[in-house]
Amino acid sequence: MIYLVARVLKYRKALIPTPSFHDYERVISRMKHAKEPWAINGIADRVASLLSNCGSYDEESRSAHNREKERVFRALKEMDGILPFPPTVNYILCQWRKTDNLDDLLTHLLEKGLYLRDCRNFPGLENNFFRVGLRIPRENDLLLARLNVPLRFCQALRQDGV
């Protein structure tokens, strides 16, 4: 016999016996149908009702985000040693090709206060892949400026024969 624990009143619980596993599945199925897809609080409910008035803001935001995404992608594409992949989400996947070890780039940028998401732990992205999140233009400019520093640094190392 399988028992379900059900809340009765505020602090009491009751055991509801179910004679077989199939009855258990049926009870779960009925409970799922009685429940809302996901719960939202009162604030979220109020905000959702106001969103229909924000159509132009949504369009303008998407347009600005897409322009910024394209701008950052083009800038990354021009950098020697970084191979960016065309973005379809709010980050850009890149491959570091300047040195054999992505840690060279990650360590240098971390010392400068910039964190890149190391993607080498994802299957298929083990070979020096990282991603950069798209932010506001000022922060993206900072990212691009700091990404240029290690490239120049690596070029200097190669010229010195290191």
PDB file of C-alpha atoms in Angstrom:
ATOM      1  CA  MET A   1       0.000   0.000   0.000  1.00  0.00           C
ATOM      2  CA  ILE A   2       1.353   3.442  -0.941  1.00  0.00           C
ATOM      3  CA  TYR A   3       0.507   6.502   1.133  1.00  0.00           C
ATOM      4  CA  LEU A   4       0.451  10.093   0.023  1.00  0.00           C
ATOM      5  CA  VAL A   5       1.076  12.807   2.569  1.00  0.00           C
ATOM      6  CA  ALA A   6      -1.464  15.589   2.197  1.00  0.00           C
ATOM      7  CA  ARG A   7      -1.614  18.835   4.111  1.00  0.00           C
ATOM      8  CA  VAL A   8      -4.859  19.216   6.014  1.00  0.00           C
ATOM      9  CA  LEU A   9      -5.551  22.623   7.520  1.00  0.00           C
ATOM     10  CA  LYS A  10      -2.426  24.583   8.380  1.00  0.00           C
ATOM     11  CA  TYR A  11      -0.277  22.320  10.539  1.00  0.00           C
ATOM     12  CA  ARG A  12      -1.791  18.865  10.296  1.00  0.00           C
ATOM     13  CA  LYS A  13      -0.993  16.199   7.777  1.00  0.00           C
ATOM     14  CA  ALA A  14      -2.991  13.201   6.720  1.00  0.00           C
ATOM     15  CA  LEU A  15      -1.937   9.973   5.086  1.00  0.00           C
ATOM     16  CA  ILE A  16      -4.067   9.111   2.093  1.00  0.00           C
ATOM     17  CA  PRO A  17      -3.856   5.426   1.184  1.00  0.00           C
ATOM     18  CA  THR A  18      -3.751   4.458  -2.469  1.00  0.00           C
ATOM     19  CA  PRO A  19      -4.354   0.778  -3.234  1.00  0.00           C
ATOM     20  CA  SER A  20      -1.994   0.437  -6.206  1.00  0.00           C
ATOM     21  CA  PHE A  21       0.743   2.171  -8.129  1.00  0.00           C
ATOM     22  CA  HIS A  22      -1.655   2.963 -10.972  1.00  0.00           C
ATOM     23  CA  ASP A  23      -3.939   4.786  -8.555  1.00  0.00           C
ATOM     24  CA  TYR A  24      -0.904   6.739  -7.390  1.00  0.00           C
ATOM     25  CA  GLU A  25      -0.185   7.838 -10.969  1.00  0.00           C
ATOM     26  CA  ARG A  26      -3.818   8.834 -11.407  1.00  0.00           C
ATOM     27  CA  VAL A  27      -3.761  10.940  -8.226  1.00  0.00           C
ATOM     28  CA  ILE A  28      -0.570  12.698  -9.352  1.00  0.00           C
ATOM     29  CA  SER A  29      -2.085  13.347 -12.774  1.00  0.00           C
ATOM     30  CA  ARG A  30      -5.236  14.827 -11.242  1.00  0.00           C
ATOM     31  CA  MET A  31      -3.154  17.014  -8.927  1.00  0.00           C
ATOM     32  CA  LYS A  32      -1.132  18.333 -11.877  1.00  0.00           C
ATOM     33  CA  HIS A  33      -4.297  19.279 -13.754  1.00  0.00           C
ATOM     34  CA  ALA A  34      -5.680  21.140 -10.740  1.00  0.00           C
ATOM     35  CA  LYS A  35      -2.484  23.173 -10.265  1.00  0.00           C
ATOM     36  CA  GLU A  36      -1.602  26.325 -12.215  1.00  0.00           C
ATOM     37  CA  PRO A  37       1.350  25.966 -14.655  1.00  0.00           C
ATOM     38  CA  TRP A  38       3.511  28.087 -12.351  1.00  0.00           C
ATOM     39  CA  ALA A  39       2.754  30.293  -9.437  1.00  0.00           C
ATOM     40  CA  ILE A  40       3.318  34.033  -9.586  1.00  0.00           C
ATOM     41  CA  ASN A  41       3.066  36.547  -6.795  1.00  0.00           C
ATOM     42  CA  GLY A  42       0.832  39.612  -6.693  1.00  0.00           C
ATOM     43  CA  ILE A  43       3.553  41.992  -7.870  1.00  0.00           C
ATOM     44  CA  ALA A  44       4.332  39.866 -10.922  1.00  0.00           C
ATOM     45  CA  ASP A  45       0.622  39.602 -11.675  1.00  0.00           C
ATOM     46  CA  ARG A  46       0.239  43.396 -11.569  1.00  0.00           C
ATOM     47  CA  VAL A  47       3.324  44.001 -13.727  1.00  0.00           C
ATOM     48  CA  ALA A  48       2.152  41.434 -16.282  1.00  0.00           C
ATOM     49  CA  SER A  49      -1.149  43.264 -16.656  1.00  0.00           C
ATOM     50  CA  LEU A  50       0.731  46.497 -17.454  1.00  0.00           C
ATOM     51  CA  LEU A  51       3.053  44.972 -20.067  1.00  0.00           C
ATOM     52  CA  SER A  52       0.534  45.317 -22.882  1.00  0.00           C
ATOM     53  CA  ASN A  53       1.061  49.095 -22.665  1.00  0.00           C
ATOM     54  CA  CYS A  54       4.825  48.748 -23.173  1.00  0.00           C
ATOM     55  CA  GLY A  55       4.902  47.505 -26.776  1.00  0.00           C
ATOM     56  CA  SER A  56       7.094  50.265 -28.183  1.00  0.00           C
ATOM     57  CA  TYR A  57       9.572  50.006 -25.285  1.00  0.00           C
ATOM     58  CA  ASP A  58       9.937  46.284 -25.896  1.00  0.00           C
ATOM     59  CA  GLU A  59      10.560  46.816 -29.612  1.00  0.00           C
ATOM     60  CA  GLU A  60      13.054  49.621 -28.954  1.00  0.00           C
ATOM     61  CA  SER A  61      14.885  47.516 -26.349  1.00  0.00           C
ATOM     62  CA  ARG A  62      15.167  44.540 -28.678  1.00  0.00           C
ATOM     63  CA  SER A  63      16.354  46.733 -31.517  1.00  0.00           C
ATOM     64  CA  ALA A  64      18.999  48.441 -29.351  1.00  0.00           C
ATOM     65  CA  HIS A  65      20.147  45.084 -27.980  1.00  0.00           C
ATOM     66  CA  ASN A  66      20.456  43.617 -31.480  1.00  0.00           C
ATOM     67  CA  ARG A  67      22.466  46.628 -32.688  1.00  0.00           C
ATOM     68  CA  GLU A  68      24.795  46.328 -29.692  1.00  0.00           C
ATOM     69  CA  LYS A  69      25.161  42.587 -30.219  1.00  0.00           C
ATOM     70  CA  GLU A  70      26.137  43.168 -33.854  1.00  0.00           C
ATOM     71  CA  ARG A  71      28.581  45.951 -32.912  1.00  0.00           C
ATOM     72  CA  VAL A  72      30.369  43.809 -30.307  1.00  0.00           C
ATOM     73  CA  PHE A  73      30.427  40.815 -32.656  1.00  0.00           C
ATOM     74  CA  ARG A  74      32.031  42.889 -35.447  1.00  0.00           C
ATOM     75  CA  ALA A  75      34.624  44.296 -33.026  1.00  0.00           C
ATOM     76  CA  LEU A  76      35.510  40.808 -31.769  1.00  0.00           C
ATOM     77  CA  LYS A  77      35.728  39.565 -35.349  1.00  0.00           C
ATOM     78  CA  GLU A  78      38.374  42.198 -36.110  1.00  0.00           C
ATOM     79  CA  MET A  79      40.571  41.118 -33.187  1.00  0.00           C
ATOM     80  CA  ASP A  80      43.501  38.899 -34.016  1.00  0.00           C
ATOM     81  CA  GLY A  81      43.437  35.673 -32.025  1.00  0.00           C
ATOM     82  CA  ILE A  82      39.708  35.599 -31.254  1.00  0.00           C
ATOM     83  CA  LEU A  83      37.197  33.723 -33.370  1.00  0.00           C
ATOM     84  CA  PRO A  84      33.653  34.805 -32.436  1.00  0.00           C
ATOM     85  CA  PHE A  85      30.612  32.843 -33.538  1.00  0.00           C
ATOM     86  CA  PRO A  86      27.476  34.687 -34.706  1.00  0.00           C
ATOM     87  CA  PRO A  87      25.305  35.259 -31.623  1.00  0.00           C
ATOM     88  CA  THR A  88      21.667  34.261 -31.351  1.00  0.00           C
ATOM     89  CA  VAL A  89      21.363  34.886 -27.596  1.00  0.00           C
ATOM     90  CA  ASN A  90      22.646  37.501 -25.127  1.00  0.00           C
ATOM     91  CA  TYR A  91      26.234  36.263 -25.154  1.00  0.00           C
ATOM     92  CA  ILE A  92      28.860  35.630 -27.820  1.00  0.00           C
ATOM     93  CA  LEU A  93      30.731  32.336 -27.971  1.00  0.00           C
ATOM     94  CA  CYS A  94      34.398  32.781 -28.925  1.00  0.00           C
ATOM     95  CA  GLN A  95      37.487  30.669 -29.385  1.00  0.00           C
ATOM     96  CA  TRP A  96      40.897  31.882 -28.192  1.00  0.00           C
ATOM     97  CA  ARG A  97      43.531  31.181 -30.852  1.00  0.00           C
ATOM     98  CA  LYS A  98      46.414  33.450 -29.873  1.00  0.00           C
ATOM     99  CA  THR A  99      48.087  30.957 -27.532  1.00  0.00           C
ATOM    100  CA  ASP A 100      47.549  27.266 -26.863  1.00  0.00           C
ATOM    101  CA  ASN A 101      46.154  27.888 -23.393  1.00  0.00           C
ATOM    102  CA  LEU A 102      42.990  29.861 -22.664  1.00  0.00           C
ATOM    103  CA  ASP A 103      44.245  30.339 -19.102  1.00  0.00           C
ATOM    104  CA  ASP A 104      46.702  32.936 -20.468  1.00  0.00           C
ATOM    105  CA  LEU A 105      43.768  35.129 -21.431  1.00  0.00           C
ATOM    106  CA  LEU A 106      41.517  34.317 -18.470  1.00  0.00           C
ATOM    107  CA  THR A 107      44.200  34.972 -15.847  1.00  0.00           C
ATOM    108  CA  HIS A 108      45.289  38.238 -17.417  1.00  0.00           C
ATOM    109  CA  LEU A 109      41.728  39.546 -17.663  1.00  0.00           C
ATOM    110  CA  LEU A 110      40.799  38.378 -14.168  1.00  0.00           C
ATOM    111  CA  GLU A 111      43.700  40.454 -12.825  1.00  0.00           C
ATOM    112  CA  LYS A 112      42.104  43.414 -14.619  1.00  0.00           C
ATOM    113  CA  GLY A 113      38.722  42.715 -13.008  1.00  0.00           C
ATOM    114  CA  LEU A 114      37.096  41.111 -16.030  1.00  0.00           C
ATOM    115  CA  TYR A 115      35.648  37.609 -15.904  1.00  0.00           C
ATOM    116  CA  LEU A 116      35.015  35.586 -19.048  1.00  0.00           C
ATOM    117  CA  ARG A 117      32.962  32.414 -18.888  1.00  0.00           C
ATOM    118  CA  ASP A 118      35.299  29.499 -19.533  1.00  0.00           C
ATOM    119  CA  CYS A 119      33.397  27.007 -21.715  1.00  0.00           C
ATOM    120  CA  ARG A 120      35.994  24.231 -21.782  1.00  0.00           C
ATOM    121  CA  ASN A 121      33.874  22.111 -19.442  1.00  0.00           C
ATOM    122  CA  PHE A 122      31.087  21.865 -22.063  1.00  0.00           C
ATOM    123  CA  PRO A 123      31.321  18.789 -24.331  1.00  0.00           C
ATOM    124  CA  GLY A 124      32.624  19.869 -27.732  1.00  0.00           C
ATOM    125  CA  LEU A 125      33.995  23.199 -26.486  1.00  0.00           C
ATOM    126  CA  GLU A 126      37.157  21.912 -24.799  1.00  0.00           C
ATOM    127  CA  ASN A 127      39.526  23.687 -27.192  1.00  0.00           C
ATOM    128  CA  ASN A 128      39.882  27.214 -25.697  1.00  0.00           C
ATOM    129  CA  PHE A 129      36.244  28.312 -25.944  1.00  0.00           C
ATOM    130  CA  PHE A 130      34.845  31.117 -23.816  1.00  0.00           C
ATOM    131  CA  ARG A 131      31.837  33.369 -23.946  1.00  0.00           C
ATOM    132  CA  VAL A 132      31.204  37.004 -23.184  1.00  0.00           C
ATOM    133  CA  GLY A 133      27.904  38.345 -21.932  1.00  0.00           C
ATOM    134  CA  LEU A 134      26.410  41.336 -23.694  1.00  0.00           C
ATOM    135  CA  ARG A 135      25.856  44.306 -21.424  1.00  0.00           C
ATOM    136  CA  ILE A 136      25.254  48.022 -21.857  1.00  0.00           C
ATOM    137  CA  PRO A 137      27.437  49.827 -24.457  1.00  0.00           C
ATOM    138  CA  ARG A 138      29.788  51.380 -21.868  1.00  0.00           C
ATOM    139  CA  GLU A 139      30.514  47.978 -20.288  1.00  0.00           C
ATOM    140  CA  ASN A 140      30.890  46.334 -23.695  1.00  0.00           C
ATOM    141  CA  ASP A 141      33.428  49.015 -24.656  1.00  0.00           C
ATOM    142  CA  LEU A 142      35.398  48.195 -21.505  1.00  0.00           C
ATOM    143  CA  LEU A 143      35.315  44.503 -22.427  1.00  0.00           C
ATOM    144  CA  LEU A 144      36.577  45.203 -25.943  1.00  0.00           C
ATOM    145  CA  ALA A 145      39.351  47.500 -24.693  1.00  0.00           C
ATOM    146  CA  ARG A 146      40.570  44.946 -22.157  1.00  0.00           C
ATOM    147  CA  LEU A 147      40.417  42.113 -24.669  1.00  0.00           C
ATOM    148  CA  ASN A 148      42.771  44.089 -26.907  1.00  0.00           C
ATOM    149  CA  VAL A 149      45.398  44.345 -24.154  1.00  0.00           C
ATOM    150  CA  PRO A 150      46.234  40.642 -23.918  1.00  0.00           C
ATOM    151  CA  LEU A 151      46.371  40.406 -27.697  1.00  0.00           C
ATOM    152  CA  ARG A 152      49.038  43.104 -27.775  1.00  0.00           C
ATOM    153  CA  PHE A 153      50.736  41.433 -24.812  1.00  0.00           C
ATOM    154  CA  CYS A 154      50.816  38.063 -26.614  1.00  0.00           C
ATOM    155  CA  GLN A 155      52.136  39.697 -29.793  1.00  0.00           C
ATOM    156  CA  ALA A 156      54.977  41.232 -27.773  1.00  0.00           C
ATOM    157  CA  LEU A 157      55.798  37.845 -26.248  1.00  0.00           C
ATOM    158  CA  ARG A 158      56.005  36.246 -29.695  1.00  0.00           C
ATOM    159  CA  GLN A 159      58.254  38.997 -31.019  1.00  0.00           C
ATOM    160  CA  ASP A 160      60.573  38.514 -28.033  1.00  0.00           C
ATOM    161  CA  GLY A 161      60.716  34.790 -28.778  1.00  0.00           C
ATOM    162  CA  VAL A 162      59.049  33.767 -25.528  1.00  0.00           C
TER     163      VAL A 162
END
